[in-house]
Short mmCIF file of C-alpha atoms in Angstrom, two decimals:
data_model
loop_
_atom_site.label_atom_id
_atom_site.label_comp_id
_atom_site.label_asym_id
_atom_site.label_seq_id
_atom_site.Cartn_x
_atom_site.Cartn_y
_atom_site.Cartn_z
CA UNK A 1 124.04 155.76 48.06
CA UNK A 2 123.48 151.97 46.34
CA UNK A 3 120.26 151.99 44.16
CA UNK A 4 117.89 149.29 45.15
CA UNK A 5 118.00 146.74 42.77
CA UNK A 6 114.89 145.41 40.26
CA UNK A 7 113.05 142.48 41.49
CA UNK A 8 110.33 139.92 39.85
CA UNK A 9 107.55 138.57 41.22
CA UNK A 10 108.41 135.13 42.84
CA UNK A 11 105.41 133.36 41.38
CA UNK A 12 106.47 134.36 37.96
CA UNK A 13 110.23 134.08 38.41
CA UNK A 14 109.28 129.56 38.89
CA UNK A 15 107.10 130.10 36.01
CA UNK A 16 109.53 131.51 33.67
CA UNK A 17 113.03 129.73 34.95
CA UNK A 18 114.45 126.89 36.91
CA UNK A 19 116.91 127.92 39.65
CA UNK A 20 119.87 125.80 40.12
CA UNK A 21 121.75 125.71 43.85
CA UNK A 22 125.12 124.91 44.74
CA UNK A 23 125.59 124.90 48.68
CA UNK A 24 129.42 125.48 50.28
CA UNK A 25 129.34 124.95 54.13
CA UNK A 26 132.41 125.40 56.13
CA UNK A 27 132.09 123.68 59.34
CA UNK A 28 134.90 124.40 62.30
CA UNK A 29 136.22 121.79 63.62
CA UNK A 30 136.23 121.36 67.29
CA UNK A 31 139.97 120.14 68.02
CA UNK A 32 142.03 120.99 70.68
CA UNK A 33 144.57 122.67 68.62
CA UNK A 34 144.62 124.37 65.40
CA UNK A 35 145.33 122.14 61.94
CA UNK A 36 148.70 122.74 61.35
CA UNK A 37 150.28 124.25 64.62
CA UNK A 38 150.18 123.81 68.75
CA UNK A 39 147.67 126.71 68.78
CA UNK A 40 144.76 126.41 71.04
CA UNK A 41 141.22 126.56 69.05
CA UNK A 42 138.54 128.08 70.85
CA UNK A 43 136.11 130.91 69.74
CA UNK A 44 136.87 134.58 71.06
CA UNK A 45 140.14 135.83 73.19
CA UNK A 46 142.14 139.22 73.09
CA UNK A 47 142.76 139.48 69.60
CA UNK A 48 145.80 138.14 68.34
CA UNK A 49 146.92 136.00 71.61
CA UNK A 50 146.20 131.99 70.50
CA UNK A 51 148.70 132.46 67.24
CA UNK A 52 152.61 131.12 66.75
CA UNK A 53 154.88 131.51 64.15
CA UNK A 54 153.02 128.82 61.92
CA UNK A 55 149.46 129.99 61.93
CA UNK A 56 151.00 134.08 61.20
CA UNK A 57 153.11 132.20 58.42
CA UNK A 58 156.10 133.71 59.85
CA UNK A 59 159.23 132.25 57.39
CA UNK A 60 160.74 129.30 58.20
CA UNK A 61 158.18 127.77 60.46
CA UNK A 62 156.38 124.29 59.12
CA UNK A 63 152.75 122.72 59.56
CA UNK A 64 151.85 119.46 60.95
CA UNK A 65 148.75 118.06 60.56
CA UNK A 66 146.06 117.58 63.08
CA UNK A 67 145.21 113.67 63.47
CA UNK A 68 142.00 114.71 65.08
CA UNK A 69 140.90 116.83 62.36
CA UNK A 70 141.60 114.36 59.65
CA UNK A 71 139.52 111.89 62.15
CA UNK A 72 137.16 114.47 61.97
CA UNK A 73 137.06 114.97 58.07
CA UNK A 74 136.43 110.93 57.66
CA UNK A 75 134.23 110.63 60.15
CA UNK A 76 131.94 113.16 58.60
CA UNK A 77 132.57 112.33 54.70
CA UNK A 78 131.21 108.68 55.76
CA UNK A 79 128.32 110.18 57.55
CA UNK A 80 127.78 111.85 54.29
CA UNK A 81 127.61 108.17 52.88
CA UNK A 82 131.39 109.44 50.92
CA UNK A 83 134.07 107.20 49.43
CA UNK A 84 136.70 108.17 51.12
CA UNK A 85 140.10 108.57 49.39
CA UNK A 86 143.09 105.97 49.82
CA UNK A 87 145.58 109.07 49.46
CA UNK A 88 145.32 112.34 49.10
CA UNK A 89 147.09 115.23 49.38
CA UNK A 90 146.79 118.44 50.78
CA UNK A 91 147.69 122.03 48.42
CA UNK A 92 148.33 125.49 47.96
CA UNK A 93 145.63 128.43 47.42
CA UNK A 94 147.01 131.33 46.26
CA UNK A 95 145.35 134.73 46.75
CA UNK A 96 146.45 138.25 48.35
CA UNK A 97 143.98 138.74 51.30
CA UNK A 98 145.18 140.76 54.65
CA UNK A 99 142.90 138.32 56.93
CA UNK A 100 145.55 135.22 55.20
CA UNK A 101 148.76 135.58 56.36
CA UNK A 102 150.79 133.46 54.42
CA UNK A 103 148.93 134.51 51.20
CA UNK A 104 148.08 131.30 50.43
CA UNK A 105 145.34 128.96 52.48
CA UNK A 106 146.63 125.17 52.87
CA UNK A 107 143.29 123.35 51.48
CA UNK A 108 142.35 120.30 49.09
CA UNK A 109 141.80 120.65 45.41
CA UNK A 110 141.59 118.09 43.15
CA UNK A 111 142.10 114.87 46.01
CA UNK A 112 139.76 115.60 48.59
CA UNK A 113 139.65 113.29 51.58
CA UNK A 114 135.91 112.36 51.23
CA UNK A 115 133.51 113.02 47.90
CA UNK A 116 130.84 111.14 46.04
CA UNK A 117 127.95 111.12 48.44
CA UNK A 118 124.47 112.73 49.39
CA UNK A 119 122.19 113.69 52.21
CA UNK A 120 118.74 112.81 52.07
CA UNK A 121 116.94 115.91 53.50
CA UNK A 122 113.12 116.17 54.86
CA UNK A 123 111.25 118.98 53.39
CA UNK A 124 108.54 121.16 55.93
CA UNK A 125 105.26 118.70 54.32
CA UNK A 126 107.37 115.30 54.71
CA UNK A 127 108.83 115.22 51.42
CA UNK A 128 112.50 113.93 50.87
CA UNK A 129 115.22 115.20 48.50
CA UNK A 130 118.42 113.99 47.87
CA UNK A 131 121.23 116.26 47.68
CA UNK A 132 124.45 114.98 46.47
CA UNK A 133 127.88 115.69 48.00
CA UNK A 134 130.49 116.59 45.18
CA UNK A 135 133.13 116.86 47.95
CA UNK A 136 134.06 117.14 51.65
CA UNK A 137 137.94 118.55 51.66
CA UNK A 138 140.45 119.66 54.29
CA UNK A 139 141.38 123.26 54.94
CA UNK A 140 142.27 126.20 57.47
CA UNK A 141 140.31 128.95 58.17
CA UNK A 142 141.22 132.50 57.68
CA UNK A 143 141.58 135.39 59.93
CA UNK A 144 139.58 137.95 60.63
CA UNK A 145 139.42 141.44 59.52
CA UNK A 146 137.31 144.44 61.46
CA UNK A 147 137.16 147.41 59.14
CA UNK A 148 136.32 150.43 61.68
CA UNK A 149 134.27 153.47 60.46
CA UNK A 150 131.92 153.65 57.56
CA UNK A 151 128.27 152.88 57.28
CA UNK A 152 128.07 148.72 56.76
CA UNK A 153 131.45 147.63 58.41
CA UNK A 154 132.64 146.81 55.45
CA UNK A 155 136.10 147.91 54.09
CA UNK A 156 134.28 150.05 51.57
CA UNK A 157 134.14 153.77 53.77
CA UNK A 158 136.33 152.11 56.33
CA UNK A 159 139.07 154.34 57.92
CA UNK A 160 141.08 152.18 58.75
CA UNK A 161 141.25 147.74 59.14
CA UNK A 162 142.25 146.10 62.36
CA UNK A 163 143.20 142.24 61.85
CA UNK A 164 142.86 139.39 64.70
CA UNK A 165 144.55 136.07 63.39
CA UNK A 166 143.12 134.07 66.14
CA UNK A 167 140.97 132.29 63.92
CA UNK A 168 143.63 131.75 61.53
CA UNK A 169 144.65 128.11 61.47
CA UNK A 170 141.54 126.72 63.07
CA UNK A 171 140.56 123.13 61.55
CA UNK A 172 137.82 123.58 58.25
CA UNK A 173 135.91 121.43 56.67
CA UNK A 174 134.36 122.43 53.04
CA UNK A 175 131.37 120.38 52.37
CA UNK A 176 130.18 121.07 48.40
CA UNK A 177 127.03 120.05 46.99
CA UNK A 178 127.00 118.59 43.26
CA UNK A 179 123.86 121.16 41.59
CA UNK A 180 121.02 121.01 42.98
CA UNK A 181 118.59 121.02 40.15
CA UNK A 182 114.50 120.31 39.73
CA UNK A 183 113.59 121.90 43.07
CA UNK A 184 111.20 124.77 41.32
CA UNK A 185 109.53 127.25 43.51
CA UNK A 186 110.94 125.16 46.75
CA UNK A 187 114.57 125.85 46.01
CA UNK A 188 114.56 128.31 49.44
CA UNK A 189 113.33 125.91 51.15
CA UNK A 190 115.27 123.15 49.84
CA UNK A 191 118.45 125.14 50.69
CA UNK A 192 117.37 125.96 53.99
CA UNK A 193 116.29 122.15 54.79
CA UNK A 194 119.83 121.03 53.62
CA UNK A 195 121.94 123.60 56.03
CA UNK A 196 119.19 122.51 58.70
CA UNK A 197 119.83 118.51 58.09
CA UNK A 198 123.60 118.64 57.66
CA UNK A 199 124.04 120.86 61.20
CA UNK A 200 122.35 118.28 62.92
CA UNK A 201 124.29 115.85 61.50
CA UNK A 202 127.38 117.63 62.20
CA UNK A 203 125.99 118.25 65.77
CA UNK A 204 125.38 114.17 66.32
CA UNK A 205 128.62 113.50 65.40
CA UNK A 206 129.99 115.69 67.77
CA UNK A 207 132.61 117.47 65.39
CA UNK A 208 131.78 120.65 65.95
CA UNK A 209 129.57 122.95 67.70
CA UNK A 210 127.99 124.46 64.92
CA UNK A 211 127.04 127.95 65.85
CA UNK A 212 126.44 129.69 63.12
CA UNK A 213 126.42 132.63 64.88
CA UNK A 214 129.50 132.19 66.01
CA UNK A 215 131.00 131.15 62.44
CA UNK A 216 131.02 128.03 63.11
CA UNK A 217 129.13 126.83 60.37
CA UNK A 218 129.01 129.13 57.25
CA UNK A 219 127.10 128.75 53.96
CA UNK A 220 128.11 130.40 50.63
CA UNK A 221 124.72 129.54 48.58
CA UNK A 222 125.57 129.60 44.85
CA UNK A 223 122.40 130.50 42.58
CA UNK A 224 121.56 130.43 38.90
CA UNK A 225 118.49 130.75 36.97
CA UNK A 226 118.48 129.02 33.55
CA UNK A 227 115.21 129.32 31.03
CA UNK A 228 112.58 126.48 30.99
CA UNK A 229 114.21 125.75 27.35
CA UNK A 230 117.91 126.01 28.21
CA UNK A 231 119.60 123.18 28.23
CA UNK A 232 122.82 124.71 29.90
CA UNK A 233 123.28 126.40 33.37
CA UNK A 234 122.83 130.49 33.55
CA UNK A 235 125.85 132.09 35.33
CA UNK A 236 125.81 131.75 39.00
CA UNK A 237 126.30 134.15 42.24
CA UNK A 238 127.90 133.36 45.38
CA UNK A 239 126.47 135.00 48.49
CA UNK A 240 129.41 134.14 50.82
CA UNK A 241 129.09 133.85 54.51
CA UNK A 242 125.61 132.96 55.46
CA UNK A 243 125.37 132.93 59.22
CA UNK A 244 121.82 131.24 59.85
CA UNK A 245 119.22 129.19 58.63
CA UNK A 246 116.90 131.53 58.01
CA UNK A 247 118.92 133.76 56.30
CA UNK A 248 120.07 130.88 53.65
CA UNK A 249 116.39 130.77 52.70
CA UNK A 250 116.05 134.43 52.39
CA UNK A 251 119.19 134.67 50.20
CA UNK A 252 118.42 132.25 47.70
CA UNK A 253 115.14 133.87 47.55
CA UNK A 254 116.28 136.93 46.64
CA UNK A 255 119.11 136.47 44.17
CA UNK A 256 116.45 134.59 42.17
CA UNK A 257 114.25 137.56 42.14
CA UNK A 258 116.77 139.49 41.69
CA UNK A 259 118.53 137.98 38.79
CA UNK A 260 115.11 136.83 37.08
CA UNK A 261 114.81 140.58 36.78
CA UNK A 262 117.91 141.23 35.31
CA UNK A 263 117.43 138.42 32.63
CA UNK A 264 114.15 139.73 31.72
CA UNK A 265 115.33 142.98 30.61
CA UNK A 266 117.90 140.82 28.41
CA UNK A 267 120.88 141.77 30.98
CA UNK A 268 123.95 138.97 31.86
CA UNK A 269 124.66 137.88 35.22
CA UNK A 270 128.00 138.86 36.39
CA UNK A 271 129.60 136.10 38.11
CA UNK A 272 130.50 137.38 41.42
CA UNK A 273 130.47 136.90 45.25
CA UNK A 274 127.83 138.55 47.02
CA UNK A 275 127.30 139.73 50.47
CA UNK A 276 123.80 138.85 52.24
CA UNK A 277 122.34 142.01 54.50
CA UNK A 278 120.24 140.93 57.36
CA UNK A 279 118.38 143.77 57.54
CA UNK A 280 116.44 143.70 54.53
CA UNK A 281 116.90 140.47 53.37
CA UNK A 282 118.77 141.83 50.12
CA UNK A 283 122.16 140.97 48.45
CA UNK A 284 124.96 143.82 47.70
CA UNK A 285 127.85 143.21 44.97
CA UNK A 286 131.10 141.65 46.26
CA UNK A 287 133.74 141.31 43.71
CA UNK A 288 134.35 139.18 40.66
CA UNK A 289 134.24 135.47 41.20
CA UNK A 290 137.93 134.07 40.71
CA UNK A 291 137.77 130.93 38.75
CA UNK A 292 140.54 127.53 40.20
CA UNK A 293 143.07 128.84 37.49
CA UNK A 294 143.27 131.97 39.35
CA UNK A 295 143.83 130.39 42.38
CA UNK A 296 147.17 128.75 41.08
CA UNK A 297 146.69 125.13 42.95
CA UNK A 298 149.93 123.30 43.55
CA UNK A 299 150.61 120.76 45.85
CA UNK A 300 152.03 121.76 49.61
CA UNK A 301 155.22 120.44 49.73
CA UNK A 302 155.60 120.58 53.75
CA UNK A 303 152.96 118.38 53.89
CA UNK A 304 153.39 114.82 53.40
CA UNK A 305 149.63 113.20 51.90
CA UNK A 306 147.24 111.36 53.72
CA UNK A 307 146.78 107.59 53.28
CA UNK A 308 143.91 106.28 55.86
CA UNK A 309 143.87 102.82 55.96
CA UNK A 310 140.92 100.72 54.95
CA UNK A 311 141.45 99.07 58.46
CA UNK A 312 141.03 102.33 60.26
CA UNK A 313 138.41 103.82 57.89
CA UNK A 314 136.07 100.98 59.33
CA UNK A 315 136.79 101.67 62.92
CA UNK A 316 135.80 105.15 62.08
CA UNK A 317 132.60 104.04 60.95
CA UNK A 318 131.88 101.87 63.67
CA UNK A 319 132.27 105.08 66.01
CA UNK A 320 129.29 106.70 63.75
CA UNK A 321 126.47 107.44 66.11
CA UNK A 322 122.89 106.69 64.99
CA UNK A 323 122.04 109.64 62.62
CA UNK A 324 119.39 111.87 63.25
CA UNK A 325 117.13 110.40 60.06
CA UNK A 326 117.30 107.40 61.89
CA UNK A 327 116.76 108.58 65.19
CA UNK A 328 114.01 110.32 64.07
CA UNK A 329 112.26 107.13 63.44
CA UNK A 330 112.96 105.55 66.36
CA UNK A 331 111.15 108.75 68.48
CA UNK A 332 108.27 108.67 66.07
CA UNK A 333 107.62 105.17 67.02
CA UNK A 334 108.96 105.46 70.89
CA UNK A 335 106.81 108.69 71.52
CA UNK A 336 103.72 107.56 69.36
CA UNK A 337 103.94 110.83 66.94
CA UNK A 338 101.75 111.05 63.97
CA UNK A 339 103.73 112.23 60.99
CA UNK A 340 102.12 115.54 61.47
CA UNK A 341 103.64 115.79 64.96
CA UNK A 342 107.03 114.82 63.88
CA UNK A 343 107.11 117.46 61.25
CA UNK A 344 105.72 120.43 63.63
CA UNK A 345 109.02 119.10 65.86
CA UNK A 346 111.41 119.09 62.82
CA UNK A 347 109.95 122.70 61.59
CA UNK A 348 110.48 124.42 64.99
CA UNK A 349 113.60 122.30 65.45
CA UNK A 350 112.92 120.88 68.45
CA UNK A 351 113.62 116.99 68.36
CA UNK A 352 116.47 117.13 70.22
CA UNK A 353 115.56 119.57 72.74
CA UNK A 354 112.26 117.83 73.27
CA UNK A 355 114.49 114.37 73.78
CA UNK A 356 116.73 116.03 76.25
CA UNK A 357 114.31 116.94 78.05
CA UNK A 358 112.34 113.57 78.28
CA UNK A 359 115.89 112.52 79.03
CA UNK A 360 115.64 114.92 82.34
CA UNK A 361 112.20 113.32 83.75
CA UNK A 362 109.35 114.94 81.28
CA UNK A 363 106.81 112.92 79.43
CA UNK A 364 107.16 113.38 75.60
CA UNK A 365 103.71 114.72 75.39
CA UNK A 366 104.84 117.29 77.83
CA UNK A 367 107.70 118.38 76.60
CA UNK A 368 106.65 118.58 73.36
CA UNK A 369 103.95 121.13 74.44
CA UNK A 370 106.39 123.19 75.94
CA UNK A 371 108.58 123.51 73.06
CA UNK A 372 106.58 123.41 70.09
CA UNK A 373 103.97 125.81 71.65
CA UNK A 374 105.45 127.68 74.40
CA UNK A 375 109.42 128.29 73.97
CA UNK A 376 108.87 127.93 69.58
CA UNK A 377 106.48 131.39 70.16
CA UNK A 378 109.29 133.15 72.43
CA UNK A 379 111.75 131.81 70.23
CA UNK A 380 109.71 133.49 67.09
CA UNK A 381 109.18 136.78 69.04
CA UNK A 382 112.94 136.66 69.61
CA UNK A 383 113.90 136.48 65.79
CA UNK A 384 116.08 133.46 67.29
CA UNK A 385 116.72 130.06 67.03
CA UNK A 386 114.99 127.56 69.18
CA UNK A 387 118.29 126.28 70.71
CA UNK A 388 119.47 129.97 71.31
CA UNK A 389 117.07 130.59 74.38
CA UNK A 390 118.41 131.10 77.64
CA UNK A 391 116.44 127.87 79.13
CA UNK A 392 118.14 124.07 78.91
CA UNK A 393 115.94 120.87 78.51
CA UNK A 394 116.57 120.39 82.23
CA UNK A 395 115.11 123.57 83.22
CA UNK A 396 112.22 123.06 81.25
CA UNK A 397 111.85 119.55 82.56
CA UNK A 398 112.42 120.90 85.91
CA UNK A 399 109.01 123.51 85.22
CA UNK A 400 107.15 120.37 84.03
CA UNK A 401 107.63 118.77 87.46
CA UNK A 402 106.41 121.61 89.54
CA UNK A 403 103.24 121.20 87.80
CA UNK A 404 102.91 117.72 87.86
CA UNK A 405 103.54 117.86 91.74
CA UNK A 406 100.68 120.69 91.78
CA UNK A 407 103.72 123.38 93.24
CA UNK A 408 102.90 125.57 89.76
CA UNK A 409 100.10 125.76 87.72
CA UNK A 410 99.79 125.98 83.89
CA UNK A 411 99.98 129.91 84.08
CA UNK A 412 102.17 130.20 86.93
CA UNK A 413 104.22 127.57 84.90
CA UNK A 414 104.57 130.24 82.41
CA UNK A 415 105.50 133.12 84.59
CA UNK A 416 108.39 130.72 85.75
CA UNK A 417 109.45 130.52 82.52
CA UNK A 418 109.63 133.39 81.62
CA UNK A 419 111.87 134.41 84.54
CA UNK A 420 114.10 131.66 83.53
CA UNK A 421 114.55 133.48 80.12
CA UNK A 422 115.36 136.56 81.81
CA UNK A 423 117.88 135.94 83.21
CA UNK A 424 116.68 135.25 86.86
CA UNK A 425 118.36 132.06 87.92
CA UNK A 426 116.49 128.32 88.22
CA UNK A 427 112.92 127.53 88.00
CA UNK A 428 113.06 127.19 91.61
CA UNK A 429 114.59 130.46 92.42
CA UNK A 430 112.45 132.20 90.40
CA UNK A 431 109.45 130.92 91.84
CA UNK A 432 110.90 132.01 94.90
CA UNK A 433 112.18 135.53 94.09
CA UNK A 434 108.52 136.04 92.21
CA UNK A 435 106.55 134.03 94.90
CA UNK A 436 104.86 132.06 92.82
CA UNK A 437 104.24 129.07 94.47
CA UNK A 438 100.78 127.94 94.06
CA UNK A 439 98.09 128.46 97.20
CA UNK A 440 97.40 125.03 98.80
CA UNK A 441 96.62 125.50 102.20
CA UNK A 442 92.64 124.81 102.22
CA UNK A 443 92.11 127.67 104.92
CA UNK A 444 93.57 130.33 102.75
CA UNK A 445 91.54 129.25 100.24
CA UNK A 446 88.63 128.38 102.09
CA UNK A 447 88.86 132.60 102.98
CA UNK A 448 88.74 133.27 99.78
CA UNK A 449 86.03 131.03 98.57
CA UNK A 450 83.71 132.21 101.27
CA UNK A 451 84.63 135.97 100.69
CA UNK A 452 83.75 135.08 96.58
CA UNK A 453 80.56 133.46 97.57
CA UNK A 454 79.38 136.07 99.40
CA UNK A 455 79.97 138.54 97.13
CA UNK A 456 77.86 136.69 94.81
CA UNK A 457 75.01 135.09 96.15
CA UNK A 458 72.91 134.94 92.98
CA UNK A 459 75.93 132.62 91.60
CA UNK A 460 75.86 130.42 95.34
CA UNK A 461 72.01 130.05 95.15
CA UNK A 462 72.24 128.89 91.28
CA UNK A 463 74.90 126.24 92.37
CA UNK A 464 72.57 124.70 95.21
CA UNK A 465 70.09 124.23 92.54
CA UNK A 466 72.15 121.84 90.98
CA UNK A 467 73.74 124.26 88.02
CA UNK A 468 77.12 123.39 89.18
CA UNK A 469 78.72 124.95 86.16
CA UNK A 470 77.67 128.40 87.44
CA UNK A 471 80.95 127.29 89.81
CA UNK A 472 83.27 128.49 87.38
CA UNK A 473 82.62 132.13 87.94
CA UNK A 474 83.27 131.74 91.76
CA UNK A 475 86.49 130.00 90.95
CA UNK A 476 87.36 132.78 88.80
CA UNK A 477 86.79 135.37 91.22
CA UNK A 478 88.75 133.05 93.84
CA UNK A 479 91.16 133.01 91.16
CA UNK A 480 91.98 136.51 90.57
CA UNK A 481 91.72 137.28 94.61
CA UNK A 482 94.86 134.88 94.77
CA UNK A 483 96.65 136.34 91.57
CA UNK A 484 96.84 133.28 90.06
CA UNK A 485 98.21 130.99 92.83
CA UNK A 486 95.31 128.45 93.48
CA UNK A 487 95.16 125.35 92.36
CA UNK A 488 91.48 125.77 90.36
CA UNK A 489 90.60 122.23 90.64
CA UNK A 490 90.94 122.22 94.37
CA UNK A 491 89.08 125.60 94.61
CA UNK A 492 85.81 123.97 92.87
CA UNK A 493 85.86 121.03 95.52
CA UNK A 494 86.04 123.26 98.00
CA UNK A 495 83.20 125.50 96.70
CA UNK A 496 81.01 122.51 95.92
CA UNK A 497 81.62 121.65 99.81
CA UNK A 498 80.83 125.07 100.80
CA UNK A 499 77.71 126.03 99.10
CA UNK A 500 76.31 121.93 99.79
CA UNK A 501 77.07 122.56 103.60
#
């Protein structure tokens, strides 16, 4: 049984130490084929059915560079304000691991395609932090190991392992930051905000589906601590393959509290990889971390260098879409949002969803209300990202339209949304299946009004006496009788007419 790590209170951590972060984000590109062969590039499928001699590393097979992947790498570099290399090449990163069939990974080492960039990141309160980018380089993804038996799903304690090479050779861009310093207690928040901003940027570029749940976007979080009076960085750990935005923040925070407790007791930090445990937000030891020398990098002899012309680079620059930060500024002006309202949208990750809902016919205020309030609460309850909810912007716009036309009340609309989230079909299909249409037939409403007035004659007398506010009790009774499917405004009008007649 693994011993529970000693932790230091977070407030004490930031009082005694300065955190240093380094974030490595791996992005799978959405090309049609793999990086160095013609195998189809798509998620899932029967194991080992999307392979060929090249991505299986069989003797005699030769790689060829995917031009679309190079194009995607350059566009990512440009969007990150990087310099684009005039000449670069691939290298062999040598290591033995079962999911790498060649026993080396074709990557880039000292000659990346993009370098020296930055990404400005907005925190929850509006503060902007500039994260400097060291490099963005091209490589190929590995296969996938599945460890059978044991309690953790990892190799330790497993009875045997299975290997699926469908993912081997998928185009991958690794984006590496320079050391992120000076963030203090906000270091975990900065880490989450950076990965969020990077995901939004990559989605805008349309180079990846950035599905963290499927591994299309993965973050390795390097964390170290240095005493307040220190001049050199501390020893770092690297928490591998963190696959949600919330987990990035939790992993950084946990490592800070764990490392601080060790250092406070006079211990030393082991340079190692660590695994994040989603269940309890902890990290566990992996393996000693290799250095660049351990990988014995050398130029890949089977691939020619990449030398993008300046003309081509500028052509690709012209294809860049409106960047998320620029889009947010434009949207704020067009929708007349306060800084606070915009932050609310950003904090729940709803900007793109609201924009798509507006494009589908809703007003900005209506769309924002549904996504920031009702649907954000649903996502929080289900512990998923807002984008993972089983409802589309077009469906939300349809619900809003049904309310605007008077076919649904807000209360009924929320029931319809629940039906859509439960997989019962489109909003109109849910309305029909659940019988949720507003009762708009005046004769039916009058019957309910008469029954409510007869049941509460004292309330009717008050209304006749000029106390119109008392009509609320009759409205409530009618709404109850019609199971919330009456138009409350029309009910009130009929009550006043009935009492006055």
